[in-house]
Coordinates of C-alpha atoms and ligand atoms in Angstrom, one line a residue:
X5 CA 3.0 102.8 -53.2
X6 CA 4.0 103.3 -48.8
X7 CA 7.2 104.9 -47.6
X8 CA 10.0 102.1 -46.1
X9 CA 11.3 103.0 -43.0
X10 CA 14.9 103.4 -41.9
X11 CA 16.1 102.0 -38.1
X12 CA 19.8 102.8 -36.5
X13 CA 21.1 102.5 -33.6
X14 CA 24.4 104.0 -32.2
X15 CA 26.1 101.4 -34.3
X16 CA 24.0 99.9 -36.9
X17 CA 21.6 101.1 -39.7
X18 CA 18.8 98.5 -40.9
X19 CA 17.8 100.3 -44.6
X20 CA 16.3 99.3 -47.8
X21 CA 18.7 96.5 -49.4
X22 CA 20.2 98.6 -52.8
X23 CA 21.5 96.6 -56.4
X24 CA 25.0 96.6 -54.2
X25 CA 24.5 95.1 -51.9
X26 CA 23.6 91.3 -54.3
X27 CA 27.3 90.5 -55.0
X28 CA 27.9 90.3 -50.8
X29 CA 24.4 89.1 -50.5
X30 CA 25.4 86.2 -53.0
X31 CA 29.3 85.6 -51.5
X32 CA 27.3 84.7 -48.4
X33 CA 24.7 82.6 -49.2
X34 CA 27.7 80.2 -50.8
X35 CA 29.4 80.6 -47.3
X36 CA 29.1 76.8 -45.7
X37 CA 29.6 78.6 -42.8
X38 CA 27.1 80.7 -42.6
X39 CA 24.6 77.5 -44.9
X40 CA 25.4 75.6 -42.5
X41 CA 21.3 75.1 -40.5
X42 CA 19.8 75.3 -44.7
X43 CA 19.2 73.0 -47.1
X44 CA 21.3 74.0 -49.1
X45 CA 23.9 76.9 -49.9
X46 CA 22.5 79.3 -53.0
X47 CA 23.2 79.8 -56.2
X48 CA 23.8 83.2 -57.4
X49 CA 20.7 82.7 -59.3
X50 CA 18.8 82.2 -55.8
X51 CA 20.5 84.4 -54.0
X52 CA 19.0 86.7 -56.2
X53 CA 16.0 85.4 -56.2
X54 CA 16.0 86.2 -52.5
X55 CA 17.0 89.9 -52.9
X56 CA 13.6 90.2 -54.8
X57 CA 11.6 88.4 -52.9
X58 CA 11.7 90.5 -49.2
X59 CA 11.6 93.8 -52.4
X60 CA 7.9 92.4 -52.9
X61 CA 7.5 91.1 -49.2
X62 CA 9.1 94.8 -48.7
X63 CA 6.2 96.3 -50.2
X64 CA 3.4 94.0 -49.9
X65 CA 4.4 94.1 -45.8
X66 CA 5.9 97.0 -45.5
X67 CA 8.2 95.6 -43.6
X68 CA 10.7 92.8 -44.2
X69 CA 14.7 91.7 -44.2
X70 CA 16.2 94.6 -43.7
X71 CA 19.8 94.3 -45.1
X72 CA 22.0 95.4 -42.3
X73 CA 24.5 98.5 -43.0
X74 CA 27.5 99.6 -40.2
X75 CA 28.7 103.1 -41.0
X76 CA 32.6 103.2 -40.8
X77 CA 32.9 99.6 -41.1
X78 CA 30.3 97.4 -43.9
X79 CA 27.9 98.7 -46.0
X80 CA 26.0 95.8 -46.2
X81 CA 27.0 92.8 -43.3
X82 CA 23.6 90.6 -44.1
X83 CA 20.0 91.6 -43.4
X84 CA 18.3 91.0 -40.1
X85 CA 14.2 91.8 -39.8
X86 CA 10.9 90.5 -39.8
X87 CA 8.4 88.5 -42.1
X88 CA 5.0 86.6 -42.6
X89 CA 5.4 83.3 -43.3
X90 CA 4.3 81.3 -46.1
X91 CA 4.2 78.6 -45.6
X92 CA 1.6 76.8 -43.3
X93 CA 2.1 75.5 -39.7
X94 CA 0.7 75.3 -35.8
X95 CA 1.6 79.1 -35.1
X96 CA 0.9 80.3 -38.4
X97 CA -0.6 83.4 -39.2
X98 CA 2.3 85.2 -37.4
X99 CA 5.0 87.5 -38.0
X100 CA 8.7 86.1 -37.6
X101 CA 12.5 87.7 -37.1
X102 CA 15.4 86.7 -39.1
X103 CA 18.6 87.5 -39.6
X104 CA 22.0 86.4 -41.9
X105 CA 24.8 88.3 -41.6
X106 CA 28.1 87.5 -42.7
X107 CA 30.6 84.7 -41.0
X108 CA 32.8 87.8 -40.7
X109 CA 30.7 89.4 -38.9
X110 CA 30.2 87.2 -36.0
X111 CA 30.5 88.0 -32.7
X112 CA 30.1 91.6 -32.9
X113 CA 26.4 91.6 -31.1
X114 CA 25.1 93.4 -34.3
X115 CA 22.7 90.3 -35.0
X116 CA 20.9 91.0 -31.3
X117 CA 21.0 94.9 -32.3
X118 CA 19.8 94.9 -35.0
X119 CA 16.9 92.4 -34.2
X120 CA 15.4 94.9 -31.1
X121 CA 15.2 97.4 -33.5
X122 CA 13.0 95.7 -35.1
X123 CA 10.9 94.2 -32.5
X124 CA 10.8 98.2 -31.1
X125 CA 9.5 98.3 -34.6
X126 CA 6.9 95.2 -34.8
X127 CA 5.5 96.4 -31.3
X128 CA 5.9 100.2 -31.6
X129 CA 3.9 101.2 -34.4
X130 CA 3.0 97.8 -36.1
X131 CA 1.1 97.0 -32.7
X132 CA 1.7 92.9 -33.2
X133 CA 0.3 91.1 -30.3
X134 CA 3.3 88.5 -30.2
X135 CA 6.4 88.4 -32.9
X136 CA 7.7 83.9 -33.2
X137 CA 11.3 82.6 -34.0
X138 CA 12.2 79.2 -35.2
X139 CA 15.4 77.2 -36.7
X140 CA 16.5 74.1 -36.6
X141 CA 16.8 72.3 -32.9
X142 CA 21.0 72.5 -33.2
X143 CA 21.5 75.9 -34.7
X144 CA 22.3 77.1 -31.0
X145 CA 23.7 80.6 -32.7
X146 CA 20.4 81.7 -33.7
X147 CA 18.9 79.9 -30.1
X148 CA 21.2 81.9 -28.8
X149 CA 20.4 85.4 -29.6
X150 CA 16.6 84.5 -29.7
X151 CA 16.8 84.0 -25.6
X152 CA 18.9 87.8 -25.3
X153 CA 16.4 89.1 -27.1
X154 CA 13.9 87.4 -23.8
X155 CA 12.3 85.1 -26.3
X156 CA 10.9 82.3 -24.9
X157 CA 10.4 78.0 -26.2
X158 CA 8.0 75.9 -24.9
X159 CA 8.9 72.1 -26.9
X160 CA 5.2 71.8 -27.4
X161 CA 5.9 74.0 -30.2
X162 CA 8.7 72.3 -31.0
X163 CA 7.8 71.4 -34.8
X164 CA 9.2 69.6 -38.5
X165 CA 9.8 72.4 -40.6
X166 CA 7.1 70.8 -44.0
X167 CA 10.1 72.9 -46.2
X168 CA 12.8 70.6 -45.5
X169 CA 13.1 66.8 -46.1
X170 CA 11.5 63.5 -43.9
X171 CA 15.3 62.0 -41.8
X172 CA 16.8 65.6 -42.9
X173 CA 18.9 66.3 -39.6
X174 CA 17.6 70.2 -39.8
X175 CA 13.7 69.1 -40.1
X176 CA 13.4 69.8 -36.3
X177 CA 12.4 73.3 -35.7
X178 CA 12.5 74.3 -31.9
X179 CA 9.8 78.3 -32.0
X180 CA 10.2 80.5 -30.1
X181 CA 7.8 83.3 -28.9
X182 CA 8.0 87.2 -27.5
X183 CA 4.2 88.5 -26.6
X184 CA 3.6 92.6 -26.5
X185 CA 3.3 92.5 -22.7
X186 CA 6.7 90.5 -22.3
X187 CA 8.9 92.8 -24.5
X188 CA 12.0 93.9 -22.2
X189 CA 11.9 98.1 -22.4
X190 CA 15.6 98.0 -23.5
X191 CA 14.3 97.1 -26.8
X192 CA 12.7 100.6 -26.8
X193 CA 16.2 102.3 -26.1
Ligands
COA225 C1 22.8 83.8 -36.1 C2 23.9 84.8 -36.2 C3 23.2 85.5 -36.9 C4 24.4 85.0 -34.8 O1 24.9 86.1 -35.7 P1 26.6 86.7 -33.6 O2 27.2 87.0 -33.9 O3 26.6 85.0 -32.6 O4 25.0 86.6 -33.0 P2 24.9 88.3 -32.4 O5 25.8 89.3 -34.1 O6 24.0 88.9 -31.5 O7 25.9 89.1 -31.3 C5 27.0 88.4 -29.5 C6 28.1 87.8 -30.0 O8 28.8 88.6 -30.1 C7 29.5 89.2 -28.6 N1 29.6 90.3 -29.0 C8 31.2 91.6 -29.1 N2 31.0 92.7 -28.7 C9 29.1 93.0 -28.7 C10 29.5 93.6 -28.0 N3 29.2 94.6 -28.5 N4 27.4 93.8 -27.8 C11 26.9 92.9 -27.8 N5 27.8 91.4 -28.4 C12 29.2 91.2 -28.4 C13 28.9 88.8 -27.9 O9 29.4 87.8 -26.5 C14 28.6 87.4 -28.6 O10 29.2 86.5 -28.6 P3 29.4 84.9 -28.1 O11 28.7 84.1 -29.4 O12 30.9 85.0 -28.1 O13 28.1 84.6 -27.0 C15 24.5 83.9 -37.3 O14 25.6 83.3 -36.2 C16 24.2 84.2 -38.7 O15 24.3 84.8 -39.4 N6 24.2 82.5 -38.6 C17 23.1 82.4 -39.9 C18 22.3 82.7 -40.6 C19 21.7 82.1 -39.7 O16 22.0 80.5 -39.3 N7 20.5 82.2 -39.5 C20 19.1 82.0 -38.2 C21 18.5 80.5 -38.9 S1 16.7 80.4 -38.9

């Protein structure tokens, strides 16, 4: 099995998941504020299954949705990282970047900082040509992270997410793209 990387900045650490993270992850997945832009909150079983899936993804690809730790503040605040979507759309196959933090850790810049670490790894070590991100049209906090990262949105890329039923208000998604050549130099800081 390949060694799995840990990434760190002055404030945060992106690390592999531990069993102790599962309680905090289940709590955030049952929080209506965190899950506002998903079709439903997750049960404990669904939350644990997601951790299992994330760990399988790391073993398959060598990268994934890292657990985010803020040393001295909290051992686990959520996840940020890179993933290969399992559905088909006009922009797949691709590598996406995604994030989900517990509500009490919003508003500190942690998601953007964690995403910069993940993008530095994706464009550096993995030599990716492009990273995409997508979310429901009305998820303005997530879109703001994408925009802070310098990702670009072209409305011609917007799409209906296949796993959300027709007529559901969250079905319409925006797609943001960042190419290796577009990356701001601070990603490598
Ligand atoms: C999407 C999500 C991660 C964004 O969290 P966020 O806290 O808004 O984003 P960041 O962590 O980058 O923090 C940015 C905010 O922290 C502030 N901030 C405070 N201290 C900061 C610092 N030291 N450095 C940078 N920003 C700082 C920024 O000004 C900004 O505030 P604003 O939103 O009032 O403009 C969060 O809302 C979430 O987990 N949502 C639920 C899951 C979800 O929808 N995920 C996306 C699905 S595709």
